[in-house]
């Protein structure tokens, strides 16, 4: 019996019309996703003051979320491939709304982090959406992906702009944090009743052992690294945490290579998407982990030798310039990739982003110049996050778009979580003494910010170097034919079983790849 089945077979015209409407409704949802992601940046100092969290520990607001997505996103994407991507998108939306309520009403910083972990299904939005638009209209998948990523970044712009102003107007952290949760709650019926379900379902099971090993491995590893400075690197708890984490991750790799239905099919990495996934990990590392340091730098008191001492609302405006830059870069990424090729576009994006970070290191200047460097880096990062998922989705087997997209999102989350923990270490190690209300206090030094941004610049340059080895679509297609690859994008009926028909085996023949939006895809 086939491992993949089709629920229904709509007419091509109806598919394209339905996809156009679906993308519009999904854009509404992605705007809400971006709103939540951009909402917290300007509020970090207020969160720290309310819950008694230090500047270094505030990095865990992002790190714990990214860590939780490492486990949640592959599971939800795999369930989407098996039971329907819309069903899981509705569940993910409800879970994020519930987590947002807990963040808003958290009685302590620890409970706030629990709420952030419950928001992890937010990371599954894009993989599930990519699968919906890819399955219904594969030839326009690149444009649809660009629009969804653009809506995400536009929501980030709105979140950064609005949250600080709402905080200043309401003077209530709880009510301010509640706003994106209410918006996402309103998105639940939009997805439930207005977004069509995908037409493919894949048989299989969830690799719960793999999920547990991955989650425990990342938790132990990051826990050991983040406590290295506080407890000492020779402390048995630190050494044991790092060793245990690495052991769990090695066991996870062995399990994934041996089980019939792995959580993440590592063999797929050899089918033309391994390098783009690794590049996505690095992009996520510099993009996610730099958010908190940039926000704290903007709010820092200039009397300490650095920073601009901005209010929450003004800092939100500056951070919005970065989010808007992401929107600009992702919106035009498909056009750039079509003109220049994916390889050249990624190389240029990595170099431009590195330039932006280096300018922040050597010439932060005024608020205006710092905002300009953020914008430069944001445009470049937007180009990267617009092109890389299109490369991966177009190269993925037709019945595994959800899990392939999850590999993209998970790799970004892993990169962001690891880098976030590393940046916590940097900022807690390099400190300077100051006085707050007459009492001595330790804060991150200016050098800690310089080191963080220098690391981000180096990461971007590595991405550009890796892009020089990105194979063309013809090379990938040839490799897939020689290796008897899974069905490709333009043959969704390959190995499929129609409802009401017998489960006879269809002859395995290599299928042509879908036309790419860029010559190197």
Coordinates of C-alpha atoms in Angstrom, one line a residue:
X1 CA 0.0 0.0 0.0
X2 CA 1.2 3.5 -0.7
X3 CA 2.7 5.6 2.1
X4 CA 0.8 8.6 0.9
X5 CA -2.9 9.2 0.0
X6 CA -5.0 12.0 -1.4
X7 CA -8.2 13.1 0.2
X8 CA -9.8 14.8 -2.8
X9 CA -8.8 16.0 -6.3
X10 CA -10.1 19.5 -6.9
X11 CA -10.0 21.0 -10.4
X12 CA -6.8 23.0 -11.1
X13 CA -8.7 26.3 -11.6
X14 CA -10.4 25.8 -8.3
X15 CA -7.1 25.0 -6.6
X16 CA -5.5 28.3 -7.8
X17 CA -8.5 30.4 -6.8
X18 CA -8.7 28.7 -3.4
X19 CA -5.0 29.2 -2.9
X20 CA -5.3 33.0 -3.6
X21 CA -8.0 33.3 -1.0
X22 CA -6.1 31.1 1.4
X23 CA -2.9 33.1 1.2
X24 CA -4.9 36.2 2.0
X25 CA -6.3 34.7 5.2
X26 CA -2.9 33.2 6.1
X27 CA -1.4 36.6 5.7
X28 CA -3.8 37.8 8.4
X29 CA -2.5 35.1 10.7
X30 CA 1.2 35.7 9.9
X31 CA 0.6 39.4 10.6
X32 CA -0.5 38.3 14.1
X33 CA 2.5 36.1 14.4
X34 CA 4.8 39.0 13.6
X35 CA 2.9 41.2 15.9
X36 CA 3.6 38.9 18.8
X37 CA 7.3 38.5 17.9
X38 CA 7.8 42.2 17.6
X39 CA 5.8 43.1 20.7
X40 CA 8.2 42.0 23.4
X41 CA 11.4 43.8 22.3
X42 CA 10.5 47.3 23.7
X43 CA 8.9 45.7 26.8
X44 CA 12.0 43.8 28.0
X45 CA 13.2 46.5 30.5
X46 CA 9.7 46.7 31.9
X47 CA 9.5 42.9 32.2
X48 CA 12.9 42.8 33.9
X49 CA 11.8 45.5 36.4
X50 CA 8.4 43.9 37.1
X51 CA 9.8 40.4 37.7
X52 CA 13.2 41.2 39.0
X53 CA 15.1 39.7 36.1
X54 CA 18.6 40.9 35.2
X55 CA 19.6 42.1 31.8
X56 CA 21.5 38.9 31.1
X57 CA 18.7 36.6 32.2
X58 CA 16.3 38.5 29.9
X59 CA 17.9 36.6 27.1
X60 CA 16.0 33.6 28.2
X61 CA 12.8 35.1 27.1
X62 CA 13.9 34.4 23.6
X63 CA 16.1 31.4 24.3
X64 CA 13.4 29.4 26.1
X65 CA 10.9 30.1 23.3
X66 CA 13.4 29.0 20.6
X67 CA 14.3 25.9 22.7
X68 CA 10.7 24.8 22.9
X69 CA 10.2 25.3 19.2
X70 CA 13.0 22.7 18.5
X71 CA 10.7 20.0 19.8
X72 CA 7.2 21.5 19.0
X73 CA 7.7 22.5 15.4
X74 CA 8.8 19.1 14.0
X75 CA 6.0 17.3 15.8
X76 CA 3.3 19.7 14.6
X77 CA 4.7 19.7 11.0
X78 CA 4.8 15.9 11.0
X79 CA 1.3 15.7 12.4
X80 CA 0.2 18.2 9.7
X81 CA 1.7 15.9 6.9
X82 CA -0.3 13.0 8.5
X83 CA -3.6 14.5 9.5
X84 CA -4.0 17.8 7.6
X85 CA -2.0 21.0 7.9
X86 CA -5.0 23.3 8.5
X87 CA -6.1 21.2 11.5
X88 CA -2.7 21.5 13.1
X89 CA -2.6 25.2 12.3
X90 CA -5.8 25.8 14.2
X91 CA -4.4 23.9 17.2
X92 CA -1.1 25.8 17.0
X93 CA -3.0 29.2 16.9
X94 CA -5.0 28.2 20.0
X95 CA -1.9 27.1 21.9
X96 CA -0.1 30.4 21.2
X97 CA -3.1 32.4 22.3
X98 CA -3.2 30.4 25.6
X99 CA 0.5 30.9 26.1
X100 CA 0.1 34.6 25.5
X101 CA -2.5 34.8 28.3
X102 CA -0.1 33.1 30.7
X103 CA 2.7 35.5 29.7
X104 CA 0.4 38.5 30.4
X105 CA -0.9 37.2 33.8
X106 CA 2.3 35.5 34.9
X107 CA 2.8 35.9 38.7
X108 CA 6.6 35.5 38.5
X109 CA 9.4 35.5 35.9
X110 CA 9.5 31.6 36.0
X111 CA 5.8 31.5 35.0
X112 CA 6.4 34.0 32.3
X113 CA 9.1 31.7 30.8
X114 CA 6.6 28.8 31.0
X115 CA 4.1 31.0 29.0
X116 CA 6.9 31.7 26.4
X117 CA 7.5 27.9 26.1
X118 CA 3.7 27.4 25.4
X119 CA 4.0 30.0 22.6
X120 CA 6.4 27.6 20.8
X121 CA 3.8 26.4 18.3
X122 CA 4.1 29.9 16.8
X123 CA 7.2 28.5 15.1
X124 CA 5.1 26.0 13.3
X125 CA 2.9 28.6 11.6
X126 CA 5.1 29.1 8.6
X127 CA 5.9 25.3 7.9
X128 CA 2.2 24.5 8.0
X129 CA 1.3 27.5 5.8
X130 CA 4.1 26.7 3.3
X131 CA 2.6 23.2 3.0
X132 CA -0.9 24.6 2.4
X133 CA 0.2 27.0 -0.4
X134 CA 2.7 24.5 -1.9
X135 CA 0.2 21.6 -2.2
X136 CA -2.6 23.8 -3.7
X137 CA -0.5 25.7 -6.2
X138 CA 3.1 24.5 -6.5
X139 CA 4.1 26.8 -9.4
X140 CA 3.4 30.0 -7.4
X141 CA 4.8 28.7 -4.1
X142 CA 7.8 31.0 -4.3
X143 CA 5.6 34.1 -4.5
X144 CA 3.3 32.9 -1.8
X145 CA 6.2 32.2 0.5
X146 CA 7.5 35.7 0.0
X147 CA 4.1 37.2 0.8
X148 CA 3.8 35.2 4.0
X149 CA 7.3 36.0 5.2
X150 CA 6.6 39.7 4.3
X151 CA 3.4 39.6 6.4
X152 CA 5.3 38.1 9.3
X153 CA 7.9 40.9 9.1
X154 CA 5.2 43.6 8.6
X155 CA 3.6 42.3 11.8
X156 CA 6.9 42.6 13.5
X157 CA 7.1 46.3 12.4
X158 CA 3.6 46.9 13.9
X159 CA 4.5 45.1 17.1
X160 CA 7.6 47.1 17.6
X161 CA 5.9 50.4 16.9
X162 CA 2.7 49.8 18.9
X163 CA 3.8 47.9 22.0
X164 CA 5.9 50.7 23.5
X165 CA 3.2 53.3 22.8
X166 CA 0.6 51.0 24.4
X167 CA 2.8 50.5 27.4
X168 CA 3.3 54.3 27.8
X169 CA -0.4 54.9 27.4
X170 CA -1.8 52.2 29.6
X171 CA 1.1 52.1 32.1
X172 CA 0.2 48.4 32.6
X173 CA 2.5 45.6 31.6
X174 CA -0.3 43.0 31.9
X175 CA -2.7 44.8 29.6
X176 CA 0.1 45.5 27.1
X177 CA 1.2 41.9 26.9
X178 CA -2.5 40.8 26.5
X179 CA -3.0 42.6 23.2
X180 CA -1.2 40.1 20.8
X181 CA -2.9 37.2 22.6
X182 CA -6.3 38.7 21.9
X183 CA -5.4 39.2 18.2
X184 CA -4.3 35.6 17.8
X185 CA -7.5 34.4 19.5
X186 CA -9.4 36.2 16.8
X187 CA -7.3 34.4 14.2
X188 CA -8.6 31.0 15.3
X189 CA -12.0 31.2 13.6
X190 CA -10.4 32.8 10.5
X191 CA -8.1 29.7 10.0
X192 CA -10.8 27.3 11.1
X193 CA -13.5 28.4 8.6
X194 CA -11.8 30.3 5.8
X195 CA -8.5 28.3 5.1
X196 CA -8.9 25.1 3.0
X197 CA -7.3 21.9 4.1
X198 CA -4.4 20.3 2.2
X199 CA -5.1 17.4 -0.2
X200 CA -2.3 15.1 0.8
X201 CA -1.9 12.9 3.9
X202 CA 1.1 10.9 4.6
X203 CA 1.0 7.7 6.7
X204 CA 3.4 7.3 9.6
X205 CA 3.8 7.8 13.3
X206 CA 5.4 10.3 15.6
X207 CA 8.9 9.5 16.9
X208 CA 8.2 10.4 20.5
X209 CA 11.6 9.0 21.6
X210 CA 13.4 11.2 19.1
X211 CA 11.4 14.2 20.3
X212 CA 12.3 13.5 24.0
X213 CA 16.0 12.9 23.2
X214 CA 16.2 16.2 21.2
X215 CA 14.5 18.2 23.8
X216 CA 16.4 16.8 26.7
X217 CA 19.7 17.1 24.8
X218 CA 19.2 20.8 24.0
X219 CA 17.9 21.6 27.5
X220 CA 20.9 20.0 29.2
X221 CA 23.4 21.4 26.8
X222 CA 22.1 25.0 27.0
X223 CA 21.6 24.7 30.8
X224 CA 25.2 23.8 31.2
X225 CA 26.5 26.5 28.9
X226 CA 24.4 29.3 30.4
X227 CA 25.5 28.5 34.0
X228 CA 29.1 28.1 33.2
X229 CA 30.0 31.6 34.3
X230 CA 27.8 31.7 37.4
X231 CA 28.9 28.2 38.7
X232 CA 32.3 27.9 37.1
X233 CA 33.3 25.9 34.1
X234 CA 34.8 23.2 36.2
X235 CA 31.7 22.8 38.3
X236 CA 30.4 19.2 38.1
X237 CA 26.9 20.5 37.3
X238 CA 28.1 22.5 34.3
X239 CA 30.4 19.7 33.0
X240 CA 27.7 17.1 33.6
X241 CA 25.0 19.2 31.9
X242 CA 27.1 19.7 28.8
X243 CA 28.2 16.1 28.6
X244 CA 24.7 14.8 29.2
X245 CA 23.3 17.1 26.6
X246 CA 25.8 16.0 24.0
X247 CA 25.1 12.3 24.9
X248 CA 21.4 12.8 24.4
X249 CA 22.0 14.5 21.0
X250 CA 24.2 11.7 19.8
X251 CA 21.6 9.2 20.9
X252 CA 19.0 11.3 19.0
X253 CA 21.0 11.1 15.8
X254 CA 21.3 7.3 16.1
X255 CA 17.6 6.9 16.8
X256 CA 16.6 9.2 13.8
X257 CA 18.8 7.1 11.5
X258 CA 17.3 3.8 12.6
X259 CA 13.5 4.3 13.2
X260 CA 11.0 3.8 10.4
X261 CA 9.3 7.2 10.9
X262 CA 11.9 9.6 12.4
X263 CA 11.0 12.9 13.9
X264 CA 13.4 14.6 11.5
X265 CA 14.5 12.5 8.5
X266 CA 18.2 13.1 8.4
X267 CA 18.4 11.4 5.0
X268 CA 16.5 14.2 3.5
X269 CA 19.4 16.5 4.2
X270 CA 21.4 14.7 1.5
X271 CA 18.7 15.5 -1.1
X272 CA 19.6 19.0 -1.9
X273 CA 18.4 20.8 1.3
X274 CA 21.2 19.9 3.8
X275 CA 23.3 23.0 3.0
X276 CA 20.3 25.4 2.9
X277 CA 19.2 24.0 6.3
X278 CA 22.6 24.5 7.8
X279 CA 22.7 28.1 6.4
X280 CA 19.3 28.7 7.9
X281 CA 20.7 27.6 11.3
X282 CA 23.3 30.3 11.1
X283 CA 20.9 33.0 9.9
X284 CA 18.7 32.2 12.8
X285 CA 21.6 32.5 15.2
X286 CA 22.5 36.0 14.2
X287 CA 18.9 37.2 13.7
X288 CA 17.2 35.9 16.8
X289 CA 20.0 36.2 19.3
X290 CA 20.8 39.8 18.5
X291 CA 17.3 41.1 19.3
X292 CA 17.7 41.3 23.1
X293 CA 21.2 42.9 23.1
X294 CA 20.0 45.6 20.6
X295 CA 16.9 46.4 22.6
X296 CA 18.9 46.7 25.8
X297 CA 21.5 48.9 24.1
X298 CA 18.9 51.3 23.0
X299 CA 17.4 51.6 26.5
X300 CA 20.8 51.7 28.3
X301 CA 21.6 54.9 30.2
X302 CA 24.4 56.9 28.4
X303 CA 25.8 57.7 31.8
X304 CA 27.2 54.2 31.8
X305 CA 29.3 54.9 28.8
X306 CA 27.1 53.5 26.0
X307 CA 23.4 53.4 24.9
X308 CA 20.9 56.1 24.2
X309 CA 18.5 56.0 27.2
X310 CA 15.4 55.7 25.0
X311 CA 11.9 55.3 26.4
X312 CA 9.9 52.2 25.6
X313 CA 8.0 53.9 22.8
X314 CA 11.0 55.4 21.2
X315 CA 13.0 52.2 21.4
X316 CA 10.0 50.5 19.7
X317 CA 10.3 52.9 16.8
X318 CA 14.0 52.1 16.4
X319 CA 13.4 48.4 16.6
X320 CA 10.6 48.8 14.1
X321 CA 13.1 50.1 11.6
X322 CA 14.8 46.7 11.7
X323 CA 11.5 44.8 11.4
X324 CA 10.4 47.0 8.5
X325 CA 13.8 46.3 6.9
X326 CA 13.1 42.6 7.2
X327 CA 9.8 43.2 5.4
X328 CA 11.5 45.1 2.6
X329 CA 14.2 42.4 2.1
X330 CA 11.8 39.4 2.2
X331 CA 9.3 41.1 -0.1
X332 CA 11.8 41.7 -2.8
X333 CA 13.8 38.5 -2.3
X334 CA 12.0 36.5 -4.9
X335 CA 12.6 39.2 -7.5
X336 CA 16.3 39.4 -6.7
X337 CA 16.6 35.6 -6.8
X338 CA 14.9 35.5 -10.2
X339 CA 17.3 38.2 -11.6
X340 CA 20.5 37.2 -9.9
X341 CA 20.0 33.6 -8.9
X342 CA 19.6 32.2 -5.4
X343 CA 23.3 31.7 -4.9
X344 CA 24.3 35.3 -5.7
X345 CA 21.4 36.7 -3.8
X346 CA 22.4 34.8 -0.6
X347 CA 26.0 35.8 -0.9
X348 CA 25.1 39.4 -1.3
X349 CA 22.7 39.3 1.6
X350 CA 25.2 37.7 3.9
X351 CA 27.9 40.3 3.1
X352 CA 25.4 43.3 3.5
X353 CA 24.2 42.0 6.9
X354 CA 27.8 41.7 8.1
X355 CA 28.5 45.3 7.1
X356 CA 25.5 46.4 9.1
X357 CA 26.8 44.6 12.2
X358 CA 30.3 45.9 11.9
X359 CA 29.1 49.5 11.6
X360 CA 27.2 48.9 14.9
X361 CA 30.5 47.7 16.5
X362 CA 32.8 50.5 15.3
X363 CA 30.5 53.4 14.8
X364 CA 27.2 53.2 16.7
X365 CA 27.0 57.0 16.6
X366 CA 23.7 58.6 17.3
X367 CA 20.3 57.1 17.5
X368 CA 19.8 58.0 13.8
X369 CA 23.0 56.2 12.6
X370 CA 22.4 53.2 14.8
X371 CA 18.9 52.9 13.3
X372 CA 20.5 53.1 9.8
X373 CA 22.8 50.2 10.6
X374 CA 19.9 48.2 12.0
X375 CA 18.0 48.8 8.8
X376 CA 20.9 47.7 6.6
X377 CA 21.3 44.5 8.5
X378 CA 17.6 44.0 8.5
X379 CA 17.2 44.3 4.7
X380 CA 20.0 41.8 4.2
X381 CA 18.5 39.3 6.8
X382 CA 15.1 39.7 5.1
X383 CA 16.6 38.7 1.8
X384 CA 18.1 35.6 3.4
X385 CA 14.9 34.5 5.2
X386 CA 12.9 35.1 1.9
X387 CA 15.2 33.0 -0.4
X388 CA 16.3 30.1 1.9
X389 CA 12.8 28.7 2.6
X390 CA 11.9 28.8 -1.1
X391 CA 15.0 26.8 -1.9
X392 CA 14.1 24.2 0.7
X393 CA 10.4 24.0 -0.1
X394 CA 10.9 23.6 -3.9
X395 CA 13.5 20.9 -3.3
X396 CA 11.4 18.9 -0.8
X397 CA 9.4 15.7 -1.7
X398 CA 5.8 16.6 -2.4
X399 CA 4.4 14.6 0.5
X400 CA 6.8 16.0 3.1
X401 CA 6.7 19.7 2.5
X402 CA 5.5 20.3 6.1
X403 CA 8.4 18.4 7.8
X404 CA 10.9 19.9 5.3
X405 CA 9.7 23.4 6.1
X406 CA 9.9 22.4 9.8
X407 CA 13.6 21.5 9.3
X408 CA 14.1 25.1 8.1
X409 CA 12.3 26.6 11.0
X410 CA 13.8 24.2 13.5
X411 CA 17.3 24.9 12.3
X412 CA 16.8 28.6 12.7
X413 CA 15.4 28.0 16.2
X414 CA 18.4 25.8 17.2
X415 CA 20.8 28.5 15.9
X416 CA 18.9 31.2 17.8
X417 CA 18.7 29.1 21.0
X418 CA 22.4 28.2 21.0
X419 CA 23.5 31.7 20.1
X420 CA 21.1 33.2 22.7
X421 CA 22.7 31.1 25.4
X422 CA 26.1 32.0 24.3
X423 CA 25.3 35.7 24.3
X424 CA 23.9 35.3 27.8
X425 CA 27.4 34.0 28.8
X426 CA 29.1 36.9 27.0
X427 CA 26.9 39.6 28.6
X428 CA 27.1 38.1 32.1
X429 CA 30.9 37.6 31.9
X430 CA 31.9 41.1 30.7
X431 CA 30.3 43.5 33.2
X432 CA 30.9 46.9 34.5
X433 CA 29.9 48.5 37.8
X434 CA 27.4 51.3 38.1
X435 CA 25.1 52.8 40.7
X436 CA 21.3 52.5 40.8
X437 CA 19.6 54.7 43.3
X438 CA 22.8 54.9 45.3
X439 CA 23.3 51.2 45.4
X440 CA 26.1 49.4 43.4
X441 CA 24.9 47.4 40.4
X442 CA 26.6 45.3 37.7
X443 CA 25.5 45.7 34.1
X444 CA 26.9 44.4 30.8
X445 CA 29.9 46.3 29.5
X446 CA 30.1 48.1 26.2
X447 CA 32.6 45.4 25.0
X448 CA 30.0 42.7 25.6
X449 CA 27.7 44.3 23.0
X450 CA 30.7 44.8 20.6
X451 CA 31.5 41.1 20.9
X452 CA 27.9 40.0 20.3
X453 CA 27.6 42.1 17.1
X454 CA 31.1 41.0 15.9
X455 CA 30.0 37.3 16.2
X456 CA 26.9 38.1 14.2
X457 CA 29.0 39.7 11.5
X458 CA 31.2 36.7 11.3
X459 CA 28.2 34.3 11.1
X460 CA 26.8 36.3 8.1
X461 CA 30.2 36.1 6.3
X462 CA 30.2 32.3 6.9
X463 CA 26.7 32.1 5.3
X464 CA 28.0 33.9 2.2
X465 CA 30.9 31.5 1.9
X466 CA 28.6 28.5 2.3
X467 CA 26.4 29.9 -0.5
X468 CA 29.2 29.6 -2.9
X469 CA 28.8 25.8 -2.7
X470 CA 25.0 25.8 -3.3
X471 CA 24.2 23.5 -6.1
X472 CA 21.9 24.4 -9.0
X473 CA 18.5 22.8 -9.4
X474 CA 19.8 20.7 -12.3
X475 CA 22.5 19.2 -10.1
X476 CA 20.0 18.4 -7.3
X477 CA 17.6 16.8 -9.8
X478 CA 20.3 14.6 -11.2
X479 CA 21.4 13.5 -7.8
X480 CA 17.8 12.7 -6.9
X481 CA 17.3 10.6 -10.0
X482 CA 20.4 8.6 -9.3
X483 CA 19.4 8.1 -5.7
X484 CA 15.7 7.2 -6.5
X485 CA 14.4 10.2 -4.6
X486 CA 10.9 10.7 -3.4
X487 CA 8.4 12.3 -5.7
X488 CA 9.1 15.9 -6.5
X489 CA 7.0 19.0 -6.5
X490 CA 5.1 18.8 -9.7
X491 CA 3.9 15.3 -9.3
X492 CA 1.5 15.2 -6.3
X493 CA -0.3 12.1 -7.6
X494 CA 2.9 10.0 -7.5
X495 CA 2.3 7.1 -5.2
X496 CA -1.1 8.4 -4.2
X497 CA -4.3 6.7 -3.4
X498 CA -7.7 8.3 -4.2
X499 CA -10.6 8.0 -1.8
X500 CA -12.9 5.3 -3.0
X501 CA -10.3 3.6 -5.2
X502 CA -8.3 0.5 -4.5
X503 CA -4.9 0.8 -2.9
X504 CA -3.0 -0.5 -5.8
X505 CA 0.7 0.4 -6.2
X506 CA 1.5 3.0 -8.8
X507 CA 4.7 2.6 -10.8
X508 CA 7.6 4.5 -9.4
X509 CA 9.0 6.9 -11.9
X510 CA 11.1 10.0 -11.4
X511 CA 9.0 13.2 -11.8
X512 CA 10.1 16.5 -13.2
X513 CA 10.9 19.3 -10.7
X514 CA 8.8 22.4 -10.5
X515 CA 10.0 25.5 -12.2
X516 CA 11.9 27.6 -9.7
X517 CA 11.5 31.3 -8.9
X518 CA 15.2 31.6 -9.1
X519 CA 17.7 30.1 -11.6
X520 CA 19.7 28.4 -8.9
X521 CA 16.8 26.9 -6.9

